[in-house]
């Protein structure tokens, strides 16, 4: 017997209808690439999104066509999220930090029809245009006064396009499984692969992101969206934040600590979300530049961190200096991305801070709607006992079922599991502890050494700013760990002091065979340590046998 409840499609336009009616005056604040603070609200954004939808229809775009963006976190980029998806088109957010060859590949592969770009990306756009024959027009995200002199065919002014468009676009209704956004994974090897989200997956993911033990946004929150709109739908913040009617603060391209501090202070930020490197730099700057009293005046309550492991020291510093909880989240472009979050359980109430930190440095528990599982080398299920280590697999309504255009073939097994390529243990409470990427794990004498765990411990050394551990070939043990350290400014740690520090904290056979010091570590376009690059530079480092 079927239930007798209404069945309405889960569409992104419903979020816009909601905020327009219930939170029209709630602010969207953004710092434009030229540094100017711009204030608007959900009511105005909804109107402009409607105009954009009319304009795109006028340009001849048909449902399913791809509209790409090369843009920072600004209000225009935010309204494009809604104007494009609400009208049944697909928004392809492109990471401008990728290499030009990768950009050409993904934009051709996606068959982008129009591209909206921040004027600061004009040189990039000019270099890409000759290689993108399918692009019919380039829309500069600015008004007439700021139009760049870009040498591209069919250059359009965004504000003029909107001004000339009909304001009364009616959001169409369609199948909730229709595609809405497209993001390419920044694979470190091979070509990037497209992850195509649906309206249904996006709304379910947004609702889950707002659960109390996830990001728990409310109408009282002021959210600093440090995570870029071009990275995995900015972790759903444009959707989950709006579903809550929260104020959204978009920092544009300036993610340096001082600029972020300024927004935290002036915009009453309660929740800030970004990757660990951002927080690492932020804390170092705050420690050097701000007093306890100034820090105490912030309204910050929660820092969300994901995309890479959060160092213990970052969690401790936010607790001690700010009185703020760091909520670690784990996910991937392929999982929309939110899959697990590190919220405490009732049993953590009143436990010692050190015990709480042990929980916080893990990647968290699955949110409702996602299932995580652990699998051994032969595909056998491993117990969630906190000790067994294997590949982490996930399934759920916002997990990928296949890459765009079938690239990479079958990605789900018969039971619907998607292999993440991450290596982890899961404890009996369900907290996932990531130990590595399958390709980064150090295979020493038939055992696995976790690069992430050694990095995390090295980061607790007072002279270490950032650390990376890679595998280097070894004649006897097959692979051994090499620790690469970027020291804190003004500090000159020695190899011996680092190894002494590690020796009391990790097993003897996990001890790095060598430590090298560098002035900076390379990162990927999404802020992860670029270990392929490190392996190229230091792969032959080890000379010791034995
Ligand atoms: P991306 O698709 O670019 O978002 O990258 C996803 C990958 O980032 C995951 O498979 C993990 O390897 C890594 N990652 C994401 N969140 C975390 C986290 N909290 N701790 C450690 N690694 C993470």
XYZ file of C-alpha atoms and ligand atoms in Angstrom:
569
model
C 0.000 0.000 0.000
C 1.402 3.396 -0.931
C 1.318 6.323 1.455
C -1.020 9.175 0.743
C 1.334 12.099 1.029
C 2.170 14.732 -1.544
C 5.118 14.061 -3.768
C 6.736 17.270 -4.947
C 10.040 17.302 -6.771
C 13.014 18.396 -4.657
C 14.213 21.374 -6.687
C 16.816 24.056 -5.948
C 14.318 26.762 -6.971
C 12.313 25.812 -3.855
C 15.189 27.070 -1.686
C 15.096 30.389 -3.475
C 11.315 30.651 -3.165
C 11.702 29.966 0.561
C 14.359 32.590 1.293
C 12.614 35.140 -0.877
C 9.445 34.776 1.185
C 10.839 34.068 4.662
C 14.252 35.743 4.791
C 14.212 38.433 2.088
C 16.239 40.896 4.130
C 18.854 38.506 5.448
C 22.179 39.743 4.142
C 24.595 38.337 1.588
C 27.865 40.225 2.035
C 30.744 39.830 -0.372
C 34.163 41.249 -0.887
C 34.606 41.749 -4.602
C 37.933 40.870 -6.236
C 38.697 44.636 -6.270
C 38.310 44.696 -2.477
C 34.977 46.506 -2.226
C 32.462 45.191 0.295
C 29.081 44.667 -1.344
C 25.836 44.164 0.596
C 22.735 42.569 -0.780
C 20.091 40.169 0.550
C 18.180 37.019 -0.377
C 15.255 39.074 -1.722
C 17.469 40.933 -4.198
C 19.423 37.800 -5.069
C 16.180 35.976 -5.904
C 15.130 38.796 -8.244
C 18.503 38.858 -9.980
C 18.573 35.048 -10.280
C 15.214 35.268 -12.064
C 16.548 37.902 -14.457
C 19.601 35.746 -15.125
C 17.365 32.764 -15.925
C 15.371 34.906 -18.436
C 18.590 36.199 -19.972
C 20.083 32.732 -20.404
C 16.875 31.559 -22.037
C 17.147 34.582 -24.337
C 20.684 33.514 -25.274
C 19.200 30.251 -26.495
C 20.398 27.966 -23.703
C 18.314 24.796 -23.451
C 17.685 22.662 -20.344
C 20.754 20.563 -19.594
C 23.160 22.972 -21.316
C 26.275 23.802 -19.309
C 27.035 27.283 -18.012
C 30.551 27.532 -16.592
C 32.015 29.945 -14.051
C 35.577 31.070 -13.445
C 34.889 33.130 -10.359
C 35.693 33.718 -6.707
C 33.212 33.705 -3.834
C 31.096 36.763 -4.600
C 27.382 37.588 -4.570
C 27.255 37.360 -8.362
C 28.686 33.845 -8.298
C 26.193 32.978 -5.572
C 23.164 34.202 -7.555
C 24.449 32.350 -10.632
C 24.226 29.157 -8.563
C 20.470 29.724 -8.359
C 19.699 31.380 -11.697
C 21.411 28.626 -13.674
C 20.247 25.543 -11.767
C 16.721 26.824 -11.087
C 16.043 27.116 -14.796
C 17.127 23.537 -15.523
C 20.596 24.372 -16.836
C 23.752 22.835 -15.390
C 26.246 24.999 -13.541
C 29.840 23.924 -14.114
C 32.002 25.631 -11.494
C 35.584 25.611 -12.733
C 38.586 25.832 -10.436
C 40.689 28.668 -11.905
C 43.777 27.394 -10.092
C 44.025 24.323 -12.315
C 46.684 24.145 -15.013
C 45.604 25.653 -18.379
C 45.731 22.206 -20.060
C 43.421 20.797 -17.369
C 41.051 23.744 -17.777
C 40.920 23.242 -21.534
C 40.290 19.545 -21.067
C 37.460 19.873 -18.560
C 35.707 22.775 -20.279
C 35.731 20.953 -23.601
C 34.703 17.726 -21.938
C 31.833 19.479 -20.163
C 30.872 21.196 -23.464
C 30.427 24.514 -21.694
C 28.192 26.789 -23.780
C 28.728 30.085 -21.937
C 31.298 31.110 -19.361
C 30.821 33.726 -16.628
C 34.160 35.074 -15.386
C 35.494 37.612 -12.903
C 37.368 40.366 -14.791
C 40.547 39.430 -12.859
C 40.557 36.233 -14.892
C 40.680 38.075 -18.235
C 44.238 36.917 -19.139
C 43.251 33.332 -18.325
C 40.073 33.613 -20.381
C 41.991 35.067 -23.339
C 44.440 32.177 -23.254
C 41.661 29.581 -22.947
C 39.265 30.948 -25.578
C 41.140 29.758 -28.711
C 41.078 26.212 -27.299
C 37.376 26.179 -26.467
C 35.530 26.218 -29.797
C 32.227 25.212 -28.157
C 31.937 28.354 -26.007
C 29.370 30.712 -27.578
C 29.949 33.691 -25.318
C 32.002 35.045 -22.435
C 30.133 36.948 -19.729
C 32.241 39.331 -17.640
C 30.794 39.410 -14.107
C 30.759 43.187 -13.686
C 29.042 46.381 -14.826
C 29.883 48.418 -17.945
C 32.332 50.633 -16.078
C 34.509 47.650 -15.076
C 34.337 45.754 -18.377
C 37.703 44.222 -19.270
C 39.089 44.622 -22.776
C 39.126 40.887 -23.307
C 40.126 39.640 -26.749
C 37.391 37.009 -26.997
C 34.443 36.547 -29.322
C 31.022 37.597 -28.020
C 32.036 39.371 -24.823
C 28.950 40.189 -22.736
C 28.504 42.503 -19.751
C 26.733 40.610 -16.942
C 25.012 43.632 -15.409
C 23.729 44.798 -18.795
C 22.497 41.299 -19.522
C 20.560 41.297 -16.248
C 19.216 44.821 -16.683
C 17.788 43.968 -20.101
C 16.229 40.680 -18.947
C 12.580 40.134 -17.977
C 12.173 40.130 -14.179
C 9.218 37.730 -14.106
C 10.815 34.381 -14.931
C 8.772 31.527 -13.456
C 10.899 28.669 -12.156
C 9.993 25.561 -14.113
C 9.085 22.276 -12.467
C 10.897 19.158 -13.655
C 12.136 15.768 -12.513
C 14.119 16.092 -9.289
C 16.741 13.735 -10.717
C 17.661 16.381 -13.310
C 21.322 17.445 -13.229
C 22.051 20.797 -11.563
C 25.786 21.243 -11.010
C 28.972 19.710 -12.382
C 32.369 19.627 -10.639
C 35.525 17.946 -11.844
C 37.728 16.151 -9.356
C 41.230 17.513 -9.207
C 42.836 14.113 -9.678
C 46.592 14.261 -9.173
C 47.050 11.693 -11.937
C 45.144 11.310 -15.197
C 42.473 13.625 -16.477
C 39.955 15.136 -14.065
C 36.584 13.376 -13.935
C 33.184 15.094 -13.808
C 30.793 14.613 -10.891
C 27.254 15.512 -11.917
C 24.915 16.327 -9.023
C 21.126 16.244 -9.210
C 18.544 18.577 -7.668
C 17.391 15.712 -5.457
C 20.906 14.808 -4.248
C 21.655 18.475 -3.616
C 18.547 19.116 -1.534
C 18.947 15.929 0.509
C 22.617 16.757 1.062
C 21.737 20.313 2.078
C 19.198 19.083 4.628
C 21.727 16.615 6.046
C 24.377 19.341 6.244
C 22.036 21.296 8.467
C 21.528 18.501 10.998
C 22.441 19.422 14.567
C 25.543 17.233 14.618
C 26.640 18.504 11.215
C 26.832 22.227 10.392
C 23.545 23.083 12.148
C 23.004 26.430 10.437
C 20.227 28.647 11.732
C 18.647 31.992 10.843
C 20.863 33.549 13.558
C 24.101 32.364 11.960
C 26.502 34.495 9.996
C 28.557 32.120 7.869
C 32.018 32.843 6.509
C 32.252 30.797 3.330
C 36.007 30.411 2.961
C 35.634 27.214 0.954
C 35.443 28.260 -2.713
C 32.221 28.056 -4.694
C 34.257 26.145 -7.286
C 35.123 23.316 -4.901
C 32.421 20.621 -4.519
C 29.532 23.115 -4.366
C 31.324 24.872 -1.504
C 30.366 21.969 0.762
C 26.659 22.794 0.174
C 26.891 26.145 2.002
C 25.112 28.094 -0.777
C 22.203 25.679 -0.328
C 22.247 24.645 3.343
C 23.009 28.225 4.430
C 20.042 29.533 2.446
C 17.756 26.719 3.667
C 18.460 28.039 7.171
C 18.066 31.699 6.199
C 21.571 32.358 7.508
C 23.601 35.438 6.619
C 26.308 34.498 4.120
C 29.660 36.227 3.925
C 31.701 35.626 0.763
C 35.358 36.638 1.044
C 36.223 36.909 -2.665
C 39.814 35.997 -3.497
C 41.413 37.417 -0.330
C 41.803 34.511 2.067
C 44.785 35.853 3.984
C 44.345 35.840 7.787
C 43.978 39.598 8.128
C 41.197 39.791 5.526
C 39.357 36.867 7.117
C 39.749 38.417 10.579
C 38.297 41.681 9.307
C 35.180 39.907 8.021
C 34.841 37.866 11.212
C 34.923 41.050 13.244
C 32.715 43.321 11.139
C 30.156 40.751 10.003
C 29.650 38.993 13.340
C 30.692 35.623 11.934
C 29.413 32.700 14.027
C 30.557 29.819 11.800
C 33.530 29.751 9.445
C 34.314 26.942 7.046
C 37.504 26.193 5.156
C 40.440 23.851 4.647
C 43.148 23.220 7.299
C 45.889 25.288 5.579
C 43.682 28.372 5.850
C 43.250 27.781 9.594
C 46.942 27.043 10.090
C 47.881 30.441 8.648
C 44.998 32.171 10.386
C 46.001 30.968 13.842
C 49.663 31.847 13.356
C 48.657 35.391 12.369
C 46.141 35.832 15.191
C 48.701 34.658 17.757
C 51.165 37.234 16.498
C 48.760 40.141 16.012
C 45.708 39.985 18.270
C 45.162 40.308 21.981
C 42.994 38.046 24.126
C 40.469 40.870 24.463
C 40.216 41.343 20.707
C 39.730 37.615 20.190
C 37.086 37.501 22.913
C 35.033 40.119 21.063
C 34.513 37.787 18.057
C 31.183 35.956 17.880
C 32.791 32.872 16.359
C 31.309 29.622 17.732
C 32.357 26.961 15.284
C 35.088 26.353 12.744
C 34.347 23.700 10.138
C 37.391 22.107 8.548
C 37.613 19.471 5.843
C 39.411 18.518 2.666
C 42.519 17.353 4.548
C 43.300 16.180 8.078
C 43.082 18.885 10.732
C 46.228 19.011 12.867
C 45.717 18.471 16.584
C 47.449 21.784 17.243
C 44.828 23.646 15.199
C 42.006 22.115 17.221
C 43.798 22.946 20.488
C 44.567 26.518 19.474
C 40.979 27.245 18.460
C 39.841 25.831 21.780
C 42.398 27.660 23.923
C 42.565 31.008 22.131
C 39.017 31.320 20.821
C 36.959 28.928 22.939
C 35.752 27.548 19.597
C 34.970 23.968 18.623
C 36.611 22.656 15.458
C 34.199 20.361 13.675
C 36.118 18.160 11.316
C 34.228 16.860 8.296
C 35.252 14.296 5.730
C 33.964 13.978 2.209
C 34.877 14.090 -1.447
C 33.674 15.794 -4.598
C 32.080 12.405 -5.302
C 30.070 12.546 -2.051
C 28.622 16.045 -2.569
C 30.868 16.303 -0.327
C 29.581 15.927 3.237
C 29.693 12.340 4.520
C 31.021 12.377 8.101
C 31.262 15.004 10.848
C 33.116 15.012 14.161
C 30.430 16.030 16.656
C 30.612 14.686 20.221
C 28.254 12.079 21.659
C 26.467 12.244 25.021
C 29.264 10.119 26.475
C 31.791 12.862 25.701
C 30.081 15.300 28.029
C 32.481 16.252 30.814
C 35.375 14.142 29.529
C 38.917 15.502 29.770
C 39.896 17.864 26.966
C 42.623 15.452 25.890
C 40.031 12.729 25.331
C 37.809 15.065 23.366
C 40.727 16.008 21.123
C 41.344 12.313 20.390
C 37.827 12.217 18.999
C 38.104 15.555 17.161
C 41.214 14.590 15.211
C 39.253 11.718 13.684
C 37.226 12.430 10.551
C 33.871 11.970 12.254
C 30.774 9.773 12.054
C 28.506 9.254 9.073
C 25.662 11.764 8.862
C 22.192 10.311 8.464
C 21.737 9.351 4.824
C 25.311 8.144 4.307
C 26.677 4.720 5.115
C 30.402 4.094 5.502
C 32.074 0.685 5.428
C 35.572 -0.709 5.724
C 36.912 -3.273 3.270
C 40.082 -5.395 3.143
C 42.433 -6.117 0.234
C 40.215 -8.912 -1.115
C 37.033 -6.928 -0.752
C 36.111 -8.572 2.555
C 34.199 -6.525 5.149
C 36.412 -5.438 8.075
C 35.122 -4.866 11.616
C 34.564 -1.373 12.988
C 36.843 -2.035 15.951
C 39.081 1.019 15.697
C 42.091 -1.166 14.866
C 41.336 -2.816 11.515
C 42.542 -0.683 8.644
C 41.174 -0.928 5.105
C 39.618 0.986 2.253
C 36.759 3.279 3.174
C 33.679 2.842 1.006
C 30.489 4.900 1.051
C 26.957 4.753 -0.265
C 23.960 7.028 -0.015
C 21.673 9.346 -1.937
C 24.328 11.982 -2.509
C 27.157 9.634 -3.488
C 28.190 9.358 -7.149
C 26.793 6.501 -9.254
C 29.103 7.135 -12.235
C 31.314 9.915 -13.637
C 30.078 12.293 -16.331
C 29.939 10.637 -19.760
C 30.895 7.290 -18.229
C 34.575 8.181 -17.768
C 36.284 5.658 -15.494
C 33.581 3.028 -16.102
C 31.745 1.334 -13.258
C 32.392 3.061 -9.925
C 29.800 1.294 -7.766
C 29.869 -2.357 -6.810
C 26.778 -4.588 -6.801
C 25.865 -3.402 -3.279
C 26.123 0.253 -4.261
C 29.447 0.878 -2.494
C 31.745 3.534 -3.923
C 35.444 2.979 -3.142
C 36.905 6.258 -1.915
C 40.595 5.422 -2.240
C 40.976 6.534 1.370
C 42.452 4.187 3.962
C 40.855 4.278 7.401
C 39.817 2.578 10.609
C 36.325 2.968 12.077
C 35.888 2.723 15.839
C 32.937 1.012 17.556
C 31.209 4.419 17.962
C 31.416 4.923 14.195
C 34.164 7.580 14.142
C 36.258 7.233 10.998
C 39.999 7.715 11.402
C 41.645 8.339 8.062
C 45.204 7.087 7.889
C 46.014 7.740 4.248
C 45.084 7.820 0.618
C 45.648 4.352 -0.874
C 48.304 5.871 -3.135
C 50.131 7.658 -0.288
C 50.271 4.865 2.275
C 53.811 3.718 3.119
C 54.218 -0.024 2.652
C 57.109 -1.035 4.871
C 58.032 -4.703 5.285
C 54.492 -5.805 4.466
C 52.910 -3.431 7.003
C 51.296 -0.064 6.404
C 52.575 3.152 7.931
C 50.147 6.066 8.040
C 51.585 9.243 6.548
C 48.730 11.331 7.986
C 49.422 10.168 11.548
C 53.120 11.000 11.395
C 52.319 14.392 9.843
C 49.837 15.105 12.592
C 52.343 14.344 15.341
C 55.120 16.308 13.633
C 52.753 19.288 13.500
C 52.577 19.311 17.293
C 56.307 20.136 17.408
C 56.565 23.824 18.315
C 58.946 24.616 15.442
C 56.947 22.886 12.705
C 54.576 24.924 10.556
C 53.608 22.294 7.999
C 54.722 18.710 7.426
C 54.418 16.037 4.760
C 55.386 12.394 4.877
C 56.038 10.439 1.686
C 57.186 6.936 0.908
C 60.671 6.533 -0.497
C 62.043 3.303 -1.930
C 64.110 1.135 0.378
C 66.190 -1.906 -0.636
C 65.091 -4.013 2.328
C 61.782 -2.645 3.575
C 60.341 -1.758 0.155
C 59.303 1.698 1.365
C 60.199 3.909 4.309
C 58.791 7.271 5.471
C 60.556 10.542 4.711
C 59.425 13.573 6.693
C 59.499 16.928 4.934
C 59.167 19.938 7.223
C 58.341 23.567 6.568
C 59.529 25.262 9.814
C 57.664 28.077 11.531
C 58.913 31.515 10.529
C 62.066 32.413 12.481
C 62.618 28.869 13.787
C 65.405 26.518 12.729
C 64.635 23.062 14.094
C 67.235 20.324 13.690
C 66.630 16.849 12.372
C 67.566 15.463 15.790
C 65.050 17.601 17.687
C 62.240 16.513 15.355
C 63.190 12.840 15.566
C 63.549 13.040 19.372
C 60.071 14.518 19.550
C 58.589 11.786 17.356
C 60.425 8.950 19.083
C 58.318 9.202 22.233
C 55.082 9.437 20.291
C 55.179 6.822 17.522
C 56.239 3.204 17.134
C 59.924 2.696 16.386
C 59.319 1.144 12.977
C 57.202 4.162 11.989
C 60.091 6.573 12.615
C 60.984 8.522 9.459
C 64.344 7.468 8.045
C 65.177 11.060 7.303
C 63.931 14.617 7.799
C 64.397 17.351 5.219
C 63.572 21.032 5.585
C 61.938 23.168 2.904
C 60.823 26.801 2.639
C 57.307 25.807 1.586
C 55.310 22.727 0.644
C 53.480 22.379 -2.683
C 49.672 22.214 -2.639
C 47.040 21.118 -5.145
C 44.451 23.502 -6.583
C 42.187 22.539 -3.676
C 44.782 23.059 -0.955
C 45.916 19.476 -0.362
C 49.578 18.557 -0.036
C 50.842 17.747 -3.511
C 52.623 14.508 -2.734
C 53.230 13.594 -6.376
C 55.419 16.687 -6.619
C 57.229 15.814 -3.376
C 57.834 12.273 -4.592
C 59.358 13.690 -7.781
C 61.685 15.952 -5.783
C 62.558 13.675 -2.867
C 61.698 10.194 -4.174
C 65.320 9.114 -4.428
C 66.385 10.689 -1.156
C 67.134 7.623 0.925
C 70.614 6.186 0.741
C 70.608 4.142 3.946
C 70.097 0.405 3.705
C 69.493 -1.831 6.648
P 38.125 16.401 -2.986
O 37.318 15.531 -3.865
O 39.054 17.294 -3.716
O 37.258 17.134 -2.036
O 39.064 15.467 -2.125
C 38.560 14.419 -1.337
C 39.655 13.804 -0.520
O 40.156 14.759 0.417
C 39.224 12.641 0.328
O 39.149 11.446 -0.399
C 40.312 12.614 1.395
O 41.473 11.961 0.930
C 40.610 14.081 1.587
N 39.875 14.593 2.758
C 38.690 15.217 2.784
N 38.345 15.538 4.047
C 39.339 15.098 4.853
C 39.574 15.112 6.259
N 38.748 15.680 7.120
N 40.713 14.533 6.709
C 41.603 13.960 5.866
N 41.434 13.930 4.530
C 40.316 14.483 4.024
